[in-house]
Amino acid sequence: ALPVAALASRDRVQDGNATVKPLTLQVLGGGRIEGELGIDARTEDPRWRTRLSLADIELKNFFRESRYFDATQGKIQGRVVLAGTGRSLAQVMASADGHMAFALGGGTVSSLMVSLAGLQIFDALILYVTGDNRIPIKCAVSRLNFQRGTVVFDRTLLDTQKSVLHVRGQVSLQSQAVSAEIDADPKSFDLLDLHGTVAIQGKLREPRVSLGRVFPIPTPVFGNARDVACAQVTQQVLASPQ
């Protein structure tokens, strides 16, 4: 959960239909969330809808309880457009339609996290011994498409000086199951590291992480990944569909 420093809203309730508009949240440490929230309680299962924009939210807020907190910096922009039905947040999300989109225009992230995600085993072992450090981020984007509680990763990637990480797959919020893959395209020559797909399967609370399509012995990786066209990709991901 994001730490909130201040909240302001205008609320209206009429005939079982509640609207919170405008809604403004000032996030602790900087950043704002603005938009609106609506609840139609005139049916047995209330209908919820929300439209939010995020500006300059500190990335490290999402790593407060992890070892990656100190190495993480950057500001997130985004938008959330969702609608669902239910009497609890779990029910609403399990029926949700819409999308979430996020972009990070620069900053730093844990080198250890990137190495592990990209199967750069040799780098990761060194970092475990010597300590983690920061790796600059060119950009990161993610668009999550919701359809009846199923979330599909669409154009989700992280571009760093070491590699470009791509995330593909989906999550069912009804069954709480995830099926996703992380692929890393290295940018530089790598003789000692293994590279392949990291597969994430199973329940969200206890997912199984496995390595797939990996060479059985270390082989040279010549690193031909190109930098992402960050400005163009960010504009596409944050664009609101009509």
Short mmCIF file of C-alpha atoms in Angstrom, two decimals:
data_model
loop_
_atom_site.label_atom_id
_atom_site.label_comp_id
_atom_site.label_asym_id
_atom_site.label_seq_id
_atom_site.Cartn_x
_atom_site.Cartn_y
_atom_site.Cartn_z
CA ALA A 1 0.00 0.00 0.00
CA LEU A 2 1.16 3.52 -0.78
CA PRO A 3 1.69 5.86 2.21
CA VAL A 4 -0.77 8.76 1.88
CA ALA A 5 0.12 12.19 3.27
CA ALA A 6 -3.14 13.98 2.42
CA LEU A 7 -6.53 13.29 0.84
CA ALA A 8 -9.10 15.64 -0.66
CA SER A 9 -12.37 14.73 -2.35
CA ARG A 10 -15.86 15.88 -3.20
CA ASP A 11 -18.50 13.23 -2.55
CA ARG A 12 -22.03 12.97 -3.88
CA VAL A 13 -24.64 10.32 -3.04
CA GLN A 14 -27.99 10.15 -4.81
CA ASP A 15 -30.45 7.25 -5.05
CA GLY A 16 -27.83 4.63 -4.19
CA ASN A 17 -25.29 5.99 -6.65
CA ALA A 18 -22.14 7.46 -5.06
CA THR A 19 -19.52 9.53 -6.87
CA VAL A 20 -16.18 10.74 -5.54
CA LYS A 21 -15.06 13.46 -7.96
CA PRO A 22 -12.56 14.98 -7.85
CA LEU A 23 -10.38 12.68 -5.75
CA THR A 24 -6.82 13.75 -4.90
CA LEU A 25 -4.26 11.78 -2.91
CA GLN A 26 -0.91 13.30 -1.95
CA VAL A 27 1.56 10.43 -1.55
CA LEU A 28 4.13 10.55 1.23
CA GLY A 29 7.54 11.38 -0.22
CA GLY A 30 6.08 13.09 -3.30
CA GLY A 31 3.65 12.31 -6.08
CA ARG A 32 -0.07 12.63 -6.64
CA ILE A 33 -3.00 10.43 -7.58
CA GLU A 34 -5.99 12.22 -9.10
CA GLY A 35 -9.25 11.07 -10.61
CA GLU A 36 -12.66 9.78 -9.69
CA LEU A 37 -14.40 6.81 -8.10
CA GLY A 38 -18.00 5.70 -8.57
CA ILE A 39 -20.20 3.11 -6.86
CA ASP A 40 -23.65 2.10 -8.10
CA ALA A 41 -25.29 0.23 -5.21
CA ARG A 42 -28.76 0.00 -6.74
CA THR A 43 -28.22 -3.65 -7.67
CA GLU A 44 -27.51 -6.72 -5.53
CA ASP A 45 -23.83 -6.63 -6.52
CA PRO A 46 -22.58 -3.03 -6.45
CA ARG A 47 -20.93 -1.77 -9.60
CA TRP A 48 -17.59 0.02 -9.09
CA ARG A 49 -15.72 2.21 -11.56
CA THR A 50 -12.53 4.21 -11.24
CA ARG A 51 -10.43 6.45 -13.43
CA LEU A 52 -7.13 7.62 -11.95
CA SER A 53 -3.92 9.29 -13.09
CA LEU A 54 -0.61 8.89 -11.24
CA ALA A 55 2.13 11.51 -11.32
CA ASP A 56 5.66 11.28 -9.90
CA ILE A 57 5.05 8.36 -7.52
CA GLU A 58 8.34 7.21 -5.94
CA LEU A 59 9.25 3.72 -7.20
CA LYS A 60 10.87 2.73 -3.90
CA ASN A 61 7.45 2.94 -2.20
CA PHE A 62 6.73 -0.48 -3.74
CA PHE A 63 9.90 -2.03 -2.27
CA ARG A 64 9.59 -0.87 1.35
CA GLU A 65 9.78 -4.37 2.85
CA SER A 66 12.37 -5.80 0.45
CA ARG A 67 16.15 -5.90 0.17
CA TYR A 68 15.90 -3.81 -3.01
CA PHE A 69 14.61 -0.63 -1.27
CA ASP A 70 17.94 1.21 -0.98
CA ALA A 71 18.94 0.51 -4.60
CA THR A 72 15.64 1.66 -6.10
CA GLN A 73 14.94 5.19 -7.36
CA GLY A 74 12.67 6.75 -9.94
CA LYS A 75 9.24 8.31 -10.43
CA ILE A 76 6.25 6.51 -11.89
CA GLN A 77 3.60 7.99 -14.17
CA GLY A 78 0.45 6.06 -14.90
CA ARG A 79 -3.26 5.71 -15.38
CA VAL A 80 -5.90 3.29 -14.11
CA VAL A 81 -9.27 2.72 -15.78
CA LEU A 82 -11.20 -0.16 -14.23
CA ALA A 83 -14.77 -1.30 -13.61
CA GLY A 84 -16.04 -4.32 -11.72
CA THR A 85 -18.81 -5.67 -9.50
CA GLY A 86 -18.82 -7.07 -5.98
CA ARG A 87 -19.08 -6.43 -2.26
CA SER A 88 -15.35 -6.67 -1.57
CA LEU A 89 -12.17 -5.55 -3.29
CA ALA A 90 -11.36 -9.19 -4.13
CA GLN A 91 -14.74 -9.64 -5.84
CA VAL A 92 -14.41 -6.38 -7.74
CA MET A 93 -10.92 -7.20 -9.04
CA ALA A 94 -11.96 -10.77 -9.95
CA SER A 95 -14.60 -9.31 -12.29
CA ALA A 96 -12.71 -6.23 -13.47
CA ASP A 97 -12.51 -4.92 -17.02
CA GLY A 98 -10.22 -2.12 -18.17
CA HIS A 99 -6.52 -1.44 -17.98
CA MET A 100 -3.62 -0.13 -15.93
CA ALA A 101 -0.60 1.54 -17.53
CA PHE A 102 2.63 2.65 -15.91
CA ALA A 103 5.88 4.24 -17.09
CA LEU A 104 9.21 5.07 -15.51
CA GLY A 105 11.38 7.55 -17.38
CA GLY A 106 14.65 6.93 -15.55
CA GLY A 107 16.11 6.05 -12.20
CA THR A 108 17.90 3.06 -10.72
CA VAL A 109 17.05 -0.51 -9.81
CA SER A 110 18.81 -3.33 -7.99
CA SER A 111 21.55 -4.89 -10.11
CA LEU A 112 20.96 -8.15 -8.25
CA MET A 113 17.28 -8.19 -9.21
CA VAL A 114 18.09 -7.61 -12.88
CA SER A 115 20.83 -10.26 -12.86
CA LEU A 116 18.54 -12.88 -11.35
CA ALA A 117 15.66 -12.03 -13.69
CA GLY A 118 18.01 -12.34 -16.66
CA LEU A 119 19.69 -15.56 -15.49
CA GLN A 120 23.03 -13.78 -15.23
CA ILE A 121 24.15 -16.29 -12.62
CA PHE A 122 27.81 -15.25 -12.42
CA ASP A 123 26.90 -11.60 -11.83
CA ALA A 124 24.33 -12.57 -9.22
CA LEU A 125 26.79 -14.70 -7.26
CA ILE A 126 29.29 -11.83 -7.13
CA LEU A 127 26.59 -9.44 -5.92
CA TYR A 128 25.51 -11.86 -3.21
CA VAL A 129 29.08 -11.85 -1.88
CA THR A 130 30.05 -8.20 -2.38
CA GLY A 131 26.66 -6.58 -1.84
CA ASP A 132 24.03 -5.17 -4.18
CA ASN A 133 24.44 -1.97 -6.19
CA ARG A 134 22.38 0.26 -8.45
CA ILE A 135 21.98 -0.05 -12.17
CA PRO A 136 20.60 2.88 -14.20
CA ILE A 137 17.20 2.49 -15.84
CA LYS A 138 16.59 4.03 -19.25
CA CYS A 139 12.89 3.37 -18.94
CA ALA A 140 10.32 0.85 -17.83
CA VAL A 141 6.75 0.48 -19.06
CA SER A 142 3.86 -1.85 -18.37
CA ARG A 143 0.33 -2.09 -19.66
CA LEU A 144 -1.98 -4.53 -17.90
CA ASN A 145 -5.22 -5.34 -19.72
CA PHE A 146 -8.11 -6.60 -17.58
CA GLN A 147 -10.94 -8.76 -18.94
CA ARG A 148 -13.35 -10.30 -16.43
CA GLY A 149 -10.64 -10.61 -13.83
CA THR A 150 -7.92 -11.95 -16.11
CA VAL A 151 -4.89 -9.66 -16.36
CA VAL A 152 -2.67 -9.87 -19.45
CA PHE A 153 0.83 -8.35 -19.53
CA ASP A 154 0.93 -6.16 -22.64
CA ARG A 155 4.13 -4.31 -23.62
CA THR A 156 5.80 -4.80 -20.25
CA LEU A 157 9.55 -4.23 -20.27
CA LEU A 158 12.53 -2.81 -18.37
CA ASP A 159 15.43 -1.23 -20.27
CA THR A 160 18.72 -0.97 -18.32
CA GLN A 161 22.35 -0.52 -19.29
CA LYS A 162 22.84 -4.30 -18.96
CA SER A 163 19.82 -5.75 -20.75
CA VAL A 164 16.20 -5.38 -21.80
CA LEU A 165 13.79 -7.47 -19.73
CA HIS A 166 10.45 -8.50 -21.26
CA VAL A 167 7.53 -9.85 -19.22
CA ARG A 168 4.76 -11.87 -20.87
CA GLY A 169 1.87 -13.88 -19.53
CA GLN A 170 -1.28 -13.46 -17.50
CA VAL A 171 -2.78 -13.59 -14.01
CA SER A 172 -6.26 -14.83 -13.11
CA LEU A 173 -7.62 -12.83 -10.19
CA GLN A 174 -10.49 -15.31 -9.88
CA SER A 175 -8.33 -18.39 -9.35
CA GLN A 176 -5.33 -16.42 -8.00
CA ALA A 177 -3.09 -18.17 -10.55
CA VAL A 178 -0.16 -16.73 -12.48
CA SER A 179 1.47 -17.93 -15.69
CA ALA A 180 4.26 -15.60 -16.82
CA GLU A 181 7.72 -15.55 -18.35
CA ILE A 182 10.63 -13.11 -18.07
CA ASP A 183 13.13 -12.95 -20.93
CA ALA A 184 16.32 -10.87 -20.82
CA ASP A 185 18.06 -9.64 -23.96
CA PRO A 186 21.66 -8.72 -22.95
CA LYS A 187 23.34 -5.66 -24.41
CA SER A 188 26.95 -6.71 -23.91
CA PHE A 189 29.20 -9.74 -24.44
CA ASP A 190 28.74 -12.30 -21.65
CA LEU A 191 30.95 -15.40 -21.57
CA LEU A 192 30.15 -16.97 -18.21
CA ASP A 193 26.44 -16.42 -17.69
CA LEU A 194 23.46 -18.58 -18.59
CA HIS A 195 20.60 -16.89 -20.37
CA GLY A 196 17.09 -18.20 -20.80
CA THR A 197 13.49 -17.78 -19.76
CA VAL A 198 12.43 -17.45 -16.14
CA ALA A 199 8.98 -19.05 -15.81
CA ILE A 200 6.60 -18.11 -13.00
CA GLN A 201 3.69 -20.51 -12.49
CA GLY A 202 1.15 -21.41 -9.82
CA LYS A 203 -0.72 -19.53 -7.12
CA LEU A 204 0.07 -15.86 -6.50
CA ARG A 205 0.86 -16.45 -2.83
CA GLU A 206 3.35 -19.25 -3.57
CA PRO A 207 4.42 -19.16 -7.24
CA ARG A 208 6.89 -21.67 -8.64
CA VAL A 209 9.91 -20.10 -10.34
CA SER A 210 11.75 -22.28 -12.84
CA LEU A 211 14.33 -21.91 -15.57
CA GLY A 212 13.37 -22.88 -19.08
CA ARG A 213 15.11 -23.01 -22.44
CA VAL A 214 18.54 -22.71 -20.81
CA PHE A 215 21.76 -24.15 -22.21
CA PRO A 216 23.10 -26.91 -19.90
CA ILE A 217 26.56 -25.29 -19.76
CA PRO A 218 27.65 -21.64 -19.89
CA THR A 219 27.89 -20.40 -23.46
CA PRO A 220 28.90 -17.02 -24.90
CA VAL A 221 26.13 -14.45 -25.23
CA PHE A 222 27.22 -11.72 -27.60
CA GLY A 223 24.68 -9.14 -26.47
CA ASN A 224 22.98 -7.52 -29.46
CA ALA A 225 19.94 -6.01 -27.74
CA ARG A 226 19.23 -2.41 -28.70
CA ASP A 227 18.04 0.44 -26.51
CA VAL A 228 14.28 0.82 -26.36
CA ALA A 229 12.71 3.88 -28.02
CA CYS A 230 11.57 5.02 -24.59
CA ALA A 231 9.63 8.18 -25.50
CA GLN A 232 7.63 6.43 -28.21
CA VAL A 233 6.89 3.31 -26.16
CA THR A 234 5.89 5.38 -23.11
CA GLN A 235 3.47 7.46 -25.16
CA GLN A 236 1.90 4.32 -26.64
CA VAL A 237 1.53 2.55 -23.31
CA LEU A 238 0.03 5.54 -21.48
CA ALA A 239 -2.36 6.42 -24.31
CA SER A 240 -5.96 5.99 -23.23
CA PRO A 241 -8.00 3.85 -25.65
CA GLN A 242 -11.22 5.39 -26.82
#
